[in-house]
Amino acid sequence: MESAYLQKHLGACLTQGLAEVARIRPVDPIEYLALWLYKYKENVTMEKLREKEMADLEREREFALMEQDMMERLKAEELLFQQQQLELEMQEKERQRLEELQRAQELLEKDTAANSGKTLAEISD
């Protein structure tokens, strides 16, 4: 049971540390191994922190992309709305113009009907 625990938590670390001690052959191998283990722990901690920061940055990037997409869709929707409003305004102006033309035509028809029995001299007076 203890060997499984040691293998799980210290196996790779101690193996690397002892290989380093054997390679370097320091004057005080115990102190060297102790300092190497502290540095190893610091490196592992920093690597985990870096991975967490990278994951956070990736989430922020995905959020920013979603937000940018949302803004683009909102701008497209706003443009479409403005185009529809412009089209409605143009239709309203066209309707008003047609009504004015119809009134002018009706006035012309009434005036023509009233003047149909008169002579040219009577009309010009």
Short mmCIF file of C-alpha atoms in Angstrom, two decimals:
data_model
loop_
_atom_site.label_atom_id
_atom_site.label_comp_id
_atom_site.label_asym_id
_atom_site.label_seq_id
_atom_site.Cartn_x
_atom_site.Cartn_y
_atom_site.Cartn_z
CA MET A 1 0.00 0.00 0.00
CA GLU A 2 2.74 2.49 0.90
CA SER A 3 4.69 1.66 -2.23
CA ALA A 4 1.64 2.45 -4.39
CA TYR A 5 1.28 5.80 -2.63
CA LEU A 6 4.97 6.61 -3.05
CA GLN A 7 4.95 5.49 -6.66
CA LYS A 8 1.84 7.58 -7.39
CA HIS A 9 2.97 10.79 -5.69
CA LEU A 10 6.78 10.65 -5.78
CA GLY A 11 7.72 8.15 -8.48
CA ALA A 12 8.44 10.44 -11.41
CA CYS A 13 9.69 13.28 -9.25
CA LEU A 14 12.18 11.19 -7.26
CA THR A 15 13.31 9.29 -10.32
CA GLN A 16 14.11 12.52 -12.13
CA GLY A 17 15.70 14.06 -9.03
CA LEU A 18 17.93 11.07 -8.34
CA ALA A 19 18.94 10.90 -12.01
CA GLU A 20 19.93 14.57 -11.77
CA VAL A 21 21.97 13.92 -8.61
CA ALA A 22 23.73 11.01 -10.32
CA ARG A 23 24.46 13.14 -13.38
CA ILE A 24 25.73 16.21 -11.51
CA ARG A 25 27.39 14.43 -8.55
CA PRO A 26 27.18 17.40 -6.18
CA VAL A 27 29.29 17.67 -2.98
CA ASP A 28 26.15 17.48 -0.80
CA PRO A 29 23.69 15.28 -2.71
CA ILE A 30 20.99 15.43 0.01
CA GLU A 31 20.89 19.22 0.01
CA TYR A 32 21.04 19.24 -3.80
CA LEU A 33 18.13 16.76 -4.01
CA ALA A 34 16.13 18.79 -1.46
CA LEU A 35 16.60 22.01 -3.44
CA TRP A 36 15.86 20.17 -6.69
CA LEU A 37 12.61 18.86 -5.18
CA TYR A 38 11.55 22.37 -4.10
CA LYS A 39 12.31 23.68 -7.58
CA TYR A 40 10.44 20.74 -9.13
CA LYS A 41 7.38 21.53 -6.97
CA GLU A 42 7.61 25.21 -7.93
CA ASN A 43 7.83 24.28 -11.62
CA VAL A 44 4.82 21.95 -11.36
CA THR A 45 2.80 24.63 -9.56
CA MET A 46 3.73 27.26 -12.15
CA GLU A 47 2.82 24.89 -14.99
CA LYS A 48 -0.60 24.24 -13.45
CA LEU A 49 -1.11 27.99 -13.02
CA ARG A 50 -0.07 28.60 -16.62
CA GLU A 51 -2.50 25.92 -17.84
CA LYS A 52 -5.30 27.48 -15.79
CA GLU A 53 -4.52 30.92 -17.19
CA MET A 54 -4.49 29.52 -20.72
CA ALA A 55 -7.89 27.89 -20.12
CA ASP A 56 -9.22 31.19 -18.73
CA LEU A 57 -7.87 33.06 -21.76
CA GLU A 58 -9.48 30.55 -24.10
CA ARG A 59 -12.84 30.97 -22.34
CA GLU A 60 -12.49 34.76 -22.57
CA ARG A 61 -11.62 34.49 -26.26
CA GLU A 62 -14.66 32.31 -26.91
CA PHE A 63 -16.84 34.77 -24.99
CA ALA A 64 -15.40 37.67 -26.98
CA LEU A 65 -16.10 35.85 -30.24
CA MET A 66 -19.67 35.15 -29.15
CA GLU A 67 -20.10 38.79 -28.17
CA GLN A 68 -18.66 39.95 -31.49
CA ASP A 69 -21.02 37.63 -33.36
CA MET A 70 -23.94 38.96 -31.33
CA MET A 71 -22.93 42.56 -32.12
CA GLU A 72 -22.68 41.76 -35.83
CA ARG A 73 -26.13 40.17 -35.79
CA LEU A 74 -27.55 43.18 -33.93
CA LYS A 75 -26.01 45.57 -36.47
CA ALA A 76 -27.45 43.50 -39.33
CA GLU A 77 -30.84 43.51 -37.64
CA GLU A 78 -30.64 47.27 -37.07
CA LEU A 79 -29.73 47.81 -40.72
CA LEU A 80 -32.63 45.65 -41.83
CA PHE A 81 -34.96 47.60 -39.53
CA GLN A 82 -33.70 50.91 -40.95
CA GLN A 83 -34.23 49.62 -44.50
CA GLN A 84 -37.78 48.57 -43.63
CA GLN A 85 -38.47 51.96 -42.07
CA LEU A 86 -37.10 53.71 -45.16
CA GLU A 87 -39.24 51.50 -47.40
CA LEU A 88 -42.34 52.31 -45.32
CA GLU A 89 -41.58 56.02 -45.54
CA MET A 90 -41.14 55.77 -49.30
CA GLN A 91 -44.42 53.87 -49.62
CA GLU A 92 -46.18 56.52 -47.53
CA LYS A 93 -44.75 59.33 -49.70
CA GLU A 94 -45.80 57.46 -52.85
CA ARG A 95 -49.30 56.98 -51.40
CA GLN A 96 -49.54 60.70 -50.61
CA ARG A 97 -48.30 61.60 -54.09
CA LEU A 98 -50.88 59.31 -55.68
CA GLU A 99 -53.64 60.83 -53.53
CA GLU A 100 -52.59 64.34 -54.63
CA LEU A 101 -52.58 63.25 -58.26
CA GLN A 102 -56.03 61.69 -57.84
CA ARG A 103 -57.38 64.90 -56.25
CA ALA A 104 -55.84 67.00 -59.02
CA GLN A 105 -57.38 64.68 -61.63
CA GLU A 106 -60.78 64.91 -59.93
CA LEU A 107 -60.56 68.71 -59.87
CA LEU A 108 -59.56 68.71 -63.51
CA GLU A 109 -62.49 66.43 -64.39
CA LYS A 110 -64.93 68.67 -62.47
CA ASP A 111 -63.54 71.76 -64.12
CA THR A 112 -63.69 70.06 -67.52
CA ALA A 113 -67.28 68.94 -66.88
CA ALA A 114 -68.27 72.43 -65.78
CA ASN A 115 -66.63 74.04 -68.80
CA SER A 116 -67.77 71.47 -71.39
CA GLY A 117 -70.84 73.46 -72.44
CA LYS A 118 -69.09 76.84 -72.63
CA THR A 119 -67.48 78.37 -75.62
CA LEU A 120 -63.80 79.16 -75.85
CA ALA A 121 -64.51 82.84 -75.26
CA GLU A 122 -66.53 82.09 -72.13
CA ILE A 123 -63.80 79.83 -70.74
CA SER A 124 -61.04 82.39 -71.31
CA ASP A 125 -62.97 85.19 -69.55
#
